[in-house]
Coordinates of C-alpha atoms in Angstrom, one line a residue:
M1358 CA 0.4 -66.8 -85.7
R1359 CA 2.6 -69.7 -86.4
T1360 CA 4.7 -69.0 -83.4
K1361 CA 1.7 -68.7 -81.1
I1362 CA 0.2 -72.0 -82.2
A1363 CA 3.4 -74.1 -82.1
P1364 CA 3.4 -74.8 -78.5
Y1365 CA -0.1 -76.1 -78.5
R1366 CA 0.6 -78.4 -81.5
A1367 CA 3.6 -79.8 -79.6
Q1368 CA 1.4 -80.2 -76.4
L1369 CA -1.3 -82.0 -78.5
R1370 CA 1.3 -84.5 -80.0
A1371 CA 2.5 -85.1 -76.5
W1372 CA -1.1 -86.0 -75.4
H1373 CA -1.4 -88.5 -78.3
L1374 CA 1.9 -90.2 -77.6
R1375 CA 1.2 -90.7 -73.9
Q1376 CA 4.9 -91.6 -73.4
P1377 CA 5.6 -94.6 -71.1
V1378 CA 8.3 -92.7 -69.3
M1379 CA 5.6 -90.3 -68.1
L1380 CA 3.5 -93.0 -66.9
G1381 CA 6.2 -94.5 -64.9
V1382 CA 6.8 -91.0 -63.2
L1383 CA 3.1 -90.9 -62.3
C1384 CA 3.0 -94.4 -60.9
A1385 CA 6.0 -93.6 -58.7
S1386 CA 4.4 -90.5 -57.3
A1387 CA 1.2 -92.2 -56.6
L1388 CA 2.9 -94.8 -54.4
L1389 CA 4.2 -92.0 -52.0
T1390 CA 2.0 -92.3 -48.9
A1391 CA 2.0 -91.3 -45.3
T1392 CA 1.7 -95.0 -44.3
G1393 CA 5.1 -96.0 -45.7
R1394 CA 3.8 -99.4 -46.7
A1395 CA 5.5 -100.9 -49.7
G1396 CA 4.9 -104.0 -51.7
P1397 CA 2.4 -105.3 -54.4
P1398 CA -1.1 -103.9 -54.5
N1399 CA -3.6 -105.6 -52.0
V1400 CA -6.5 -103.7 -53.4
K1401 CA -7.5 -103.7 -57.0
G1402 CA -10.2 -102.1 -59.1
K1403 CA -11.2 -100.5 -62.3
I1404 CA -12.9 -97.3 -63.5
S1405 CA -15.5 -96.8 -66.3
G1406 CA -17.1 -93.8 -68.0
H1407 CA -13.8 -91.8 -68.2
E1408 CA -14.1 -91.4 -71.9
K1409 CA -17.1 -89.2 -71.3
L1410 CA -15.1 -86.9 -69.2
V1411 CA -13.6 -83.7 -70.9
P1412 CA -10.7 -81.9 -69.2
E1413 CA -11.6 -78.2 -68.7
V1414 CA -8.4 -77.1 -70.4
Y1415 CA -9.7 -78.8 -73.6
A1416 CA -13.1 -77.3 -73.5
E1417 CA -11.5 -73.9 -72.7
A1418 CA -9.2 -74.2 -75.7
A1419 CA -12.1 -75.1 -78.0
K1420 CA -14.0 -71.9 -77.5
P1421 CA -13.7 -69.8 -80.6
E1422 CA -12.7 -66.7 -78.7
A1423 CA -9.7 -68.5 -77.2
K1424 CA -8.1 -68.7 -80.7
R1425 CA -5.8 -71.3 -79.5
W1426 CA -6.5 -74.3 -81.8
S1427 CA -7.0 -75.0 -85.4
W1428 CA -9.8 -77.6 -85.6
R1429 CA -9.9 -79.7 -88.7
E1430 CA -12.2 -82.4 -90.1
P1431 CA -11.1 -85.8 -88.6
S1432 CA -9.6 -88.3 -90.9
P1433 CA -11.8 -91.2 -91.8
S1434 CA -8.7 -93.5 -91.1
V1435 CA -8.9 -92.4 -87.4
A1436 CA -11.3 -94.6 -85.3
Q1437 CA -14.2 -92.8 -83.8
Q1438 CA -13.0 -93.4 -80.2
W1439 CA -9.9 -91.4 -80.8
R1440 CA -11.7 -88.4 -82.4
T1441 CA -12.7 -86.9 -79.1
L1442 CA -10.3 -85.3 -76.5
S1443 CA -11.2 -87.1 -73.3
A1444 CA -9.7 -87.7 -70.0
N1445 CA -6.4 -89.6 -69.9
P1446 CA -6.8 -91.8 -66.7
S1447 CA -3.1 -92.0 -66.0
R1448 CA -2.8 -88.2 -65.4
D1449 CA -6.4 -86.8 -65.2
I1450 CA -8.2 -89.3 -62.9
C1451 CA -7.0 -89.4 -59.3
I1452 CA -8.4 -92.1 -57.0
A1453 CA -7.9 -91.3 -53.4
A1454 CA -8.1 -93.8 -50.5
T1455 CA -9.3 -92.0 -47.3
T1456 CA -9.7 -93.2 -43.8
G1457 CA -11.4 -91.8 -40.7
A1458 CA -8.3 -90.3 -39.2
N1459 CA -6.1 -87.3 -40.2
Q1460 CA -2.9 -88.3 -42.0
E1461 CA 0.6 -86.9 -41.8
K1462 CA 2.0 -84.5 -44.5
Q1463 CA 3.6 -86.0 -47.6
E1464 CA 5.8 -85.0 -50.6
F1465 CA 5.0 -85.4 -54.3
R1466 CA 6.9 -84.4 -57.5
M1467 CA 4.9 -82.5 -60.0
T1468 CA 6.2 -82.8 -63.5
V1469 CA 6.2 -79.7 -65.8
T1470 CA 6.6 -80.7 -69.4
G1471 CA 5.0 -80.3 -72.8
G1472 CA 3.1 -77.3 -71.7
R1473 CA 1.3 -79.1 -68.9
V1474 CA 1.8 -79.9 -65.2
F1475 CA 1.2 -83.6 -64.4
P1476 CA -0.7 -85.0 -62.8
T1477 CA -3.6 -82.7 -63.6
T1478 CA -5.5 -83.6 -60.5
I1479 CA -3.9 -84.6 -57.2
V1480 CA -5.3 -85.2 -53.6
V1481 CA -3.0 -84.4 -50.7
T1482 CA -2.9 -83.7 -47.1
P1483 CA -2.5 -80.2 -45.6
N1484 CA 1.2 -79.0 -45.6
T1485 CA 2.2 -81.6 -48.2
S1486 CA 5.1 -80.4 -50.2
L1487 CA 4.5 -80.3 -53.9
V1488 CA 7.7 -80.0 -55.9
F1489 CA 7.3 -78.6 -59.4
K1490 CA 10.3 -79.7 -61.7
N1491 CA 10.6 -78.2 -65.2
F1492 CA 11.7 -80.9 -67.7
D1493 CA 11.0 -78.6 -70.7
P1494 CA 14.0 -76.9 -72.5
F1495 CA 12.2 -73.5 -71.9
K1496 CA 11.1 -71.6 -68.9
H1497 CA 7.6 -71.6 -67.3
R1498 CA 5.9 -69.1 -64.8
I1499 CA 3.6 -71.3 -62.8
Y1500 CA 1.5 -69.9 -60.0
V1501 CA -1.1 -71.3 -57.6
S1502 CA -4.5 -69.8 -57.0
G1503 CA -7.0 -70.4 -54.3
P1504 CA -10.6 -69.3 -53.5
G1505 CA -11.5 -66.0 -55.1
D1506 CA -8.6 -66.4 -57.5
Q1507 CA -6.2 -65.3 -54.7
K1508 CA -2.5 -66.1 -55.8
L1509 CA -1.0 -68.2 -53.1
L1510 CA 2.2 -68.9 -55.0
Q1511 CA 3.3 -66.0 -57.0
P1512 CA 4.5 -66.4 -60.7
E1513 CA 8.1 -66.6 -61.0
D1514 CA 10.5 -67.9 -63.7
L1515 CA 11.0 -71.7 -63.5
Q1516 CA 14.0 -72.4 -65.6
P1517 CA 14.7 -75.8 -67.3
N1518 CA 15.7 -78.4 -64.7
A1519 CA 14.8 -76.0 -61.9
V1520 CA 12.3 -76.6 -59.2
R1521 CA 9.8 -74.8 -57.1
M1522 CA 8.0 -75.9 -54.0
W1523 CA 4.6 -75.1 -52.4
A1524 CA 2.6 -76.6 -49.6
P1525 CA -1.2 -76.0 -49.3
Q1526 CA -2.1 -75.1 -45.7
G1527 CA -5.7 -75.9 -45.5
A1528 CA -8.5 -78.1 -46.9
G1529 CA -9.9 -77.0 -50.3
R1530 CA -9.4 -76.8 -54.0
Y1531 CA -6.4 -75.1 -55.6
E1532 CA -5.4 -74.5 -59.2
V1533 CA -2.0 -74.3 -60.8
R1534 CA -1.7 -72.1 -63.9
D1535 CA 1.1 -70.7 -66.0
E1536 CA 1.3 -67.1 -67.2
L1537 CA 3.3 -68.3 -70.4
F1538 CA 1.2 -71.4 -71.3
P1539 CA -2.6 -71.4 -70.9
S1540 CA -2.5 -75.2 -71.5
V1541 CA -1.3 -75.6 -67.9
R1542 CA -4.2 -76.2 -65.6
T1543 CA -3.7 -78.6 -62.8
F1544 CA -5.9 -78.9 -59.6
I1545 CA -4.9 -79.8 -56.1
V1546 CA -7.4 -81.0 -53.6
V1547 CA -6.5 -81.1 -50.0
D1548 CA -8.1 -83.7 -47.8
P1549 CA -6.6 -84.3 -44.3
Q1550 CA -7.8 -87.9 -44.3
V1551 CA -6.2 -89.1 -47.7
V1552 CA -3.9 -92.0 -47.1
Q1553 CA -2.8 -92.8 -50.7
V1554 CA -3.7 -91.9 -54.3
A1555 CA -3.5 -93.9 -57.5
Y1556 CA -3.8 -93.2 -61.2
P1557 CA -5.6 -95.8 -63.4
G1558 CA -3.7 -97.4 -66.4
R1559 CA -4.9 -97.2 -69.9
D1560 CA -7.3 -100.2 -69.3
G1561 CA -8.8 -98.4 -66.4
S1562 CA -7.3 -100.6 -63.8
F1563 CA -5.6 -99.3 -60.6
G1564 CA -4.2 -100.7 -57.3
F1565 CA -3.3 -99.7 -53.7
S1566 CA -0.9 -101.1 -51.2
L1567 CA -2.6 -100.3 -48.0
P1568 CA -2.5 -101.3 -44.3
A1569 CA -5.4 -103.4 -43.1
G1570 CA -8.3 -101.2 -42.2
D1571 CA -11.5 -99.5 -43.5
Y1572 CA -11.3 -97.0 -46.4
V1573 CA -13.4 -94.9 -48.7
L1574 CA -12.3 -94.5 -52.3
K1575 CA -13.0 -91.0 -53.8
P1576 CA -12.5 -90.5 -57.5
F1577 CA -11.5 -87.0 -58.6
F1578 CA -11.4 -85.3 -62.1
N1579 CA -10.8 -81.6 -62.9
G1580 CA -10.2 -81.1 -59.1
K1581 CA -13.7 -82.4 -58.3
A1582 CA -15.2 -85.4 -57.0
V1583 CA -16.9 -87.6 -59.7
G1584 CA -19.0 -90.8 -59.7
R1585 CA -19.8 -92.3 -56.2
Q1586 CA -17.6 -93.1 -53.3
V1587 CA -16.9 -96.8 -52.4
N1588 CA -16.4 -98.3 -48.9
F1589 CA -14.1 -101.2 -48.6
T1590 CA -11.9 -103.1 -46.1
A1591 CA -8.3 -103.8 -46.9
K1592 CA -6.9 -107.1 -45.4
E1593 CA -3.5 -108.0 -43.7
R1594 CA -3.2 -110.9 -46.2
G1595 CA -4.8 -111.4 -49.6
V1596 CA -6.0 -109.2 -52.4
V1597 CA -9.3 -107.3 -52.3
E1598 CA -10.9 -107.1 -55.8
L1599 CA -13.6 -104.4 -56.1
K1600 CA -16.4 -106.2 -57.8
E1601 CA -17.9 -103.2 -59.5
P1602 CA -16.0 -100.6 -61.5
L1603 CA -16.0 -97.0 -60.4
K1604 CA -18.4 -95.4 -62.8
L1605 CA -17.0 -91.9 -63.1
D1606 CA -20.0 -90.7 -65.2
E1607 CA -22.6 -91.8 -62.7
G1608 CA -24.4 -89.1 -60.9
T1609 CA -22.6 -86.3 -62.9
D1610 CA -23.3 -84.4 -66.2
A1611 CA -20.0 -86.0 -67.5
K1612 CA -18.3 -82.5 -67.8

């Protein structure tokens, strides 16, 4: 029993630490776009309500029949806000900037570490190359399933420092799982009109560096749209500050 529980305890510790190195990797990935624009953000905004969102992998692990966690009484020295496992914006909340025209394919690196695949939700264009790199000192057996649980990427050994690549062909929602680690649960949303994605920081703020034009912001969590979409216009010069935060718990059941 101790052997089975150990990987999940390690994963839980990694979740609490939220290492700065991992955040840097996600930020770098988020800036990969089809537009090729570089520079400081010209669109800035914030999110709210993310503390009410619970990742499906946590809800799944909490079920008694899963037998994957040892739940204990919380310590009174731990603040109430930290006693609930909720969404980590920097990896669980994907903000997609979309436009009215189809975009070119892109490339993203997906980080496999700590019994998870980061980011846990990503929005890409069709035929975008997703490069899964294993940073763990042990192997994984990840696979990708589509509608009807059809396996589109078959499970194979992913050794330490090795990579696997997969590109979704059409629009829809896909899921990354692991035969060895049930804690792996990452969602891929394919939208042909996504220009760029961003992941909010710990304070909920996010930014985009976009060419001038009209866009629609679409927040995603657990591979599904959450909150409400926001229309805005990026300018050639100056920074657009979104006045209202994206309320991710608005119009949802917060699950």
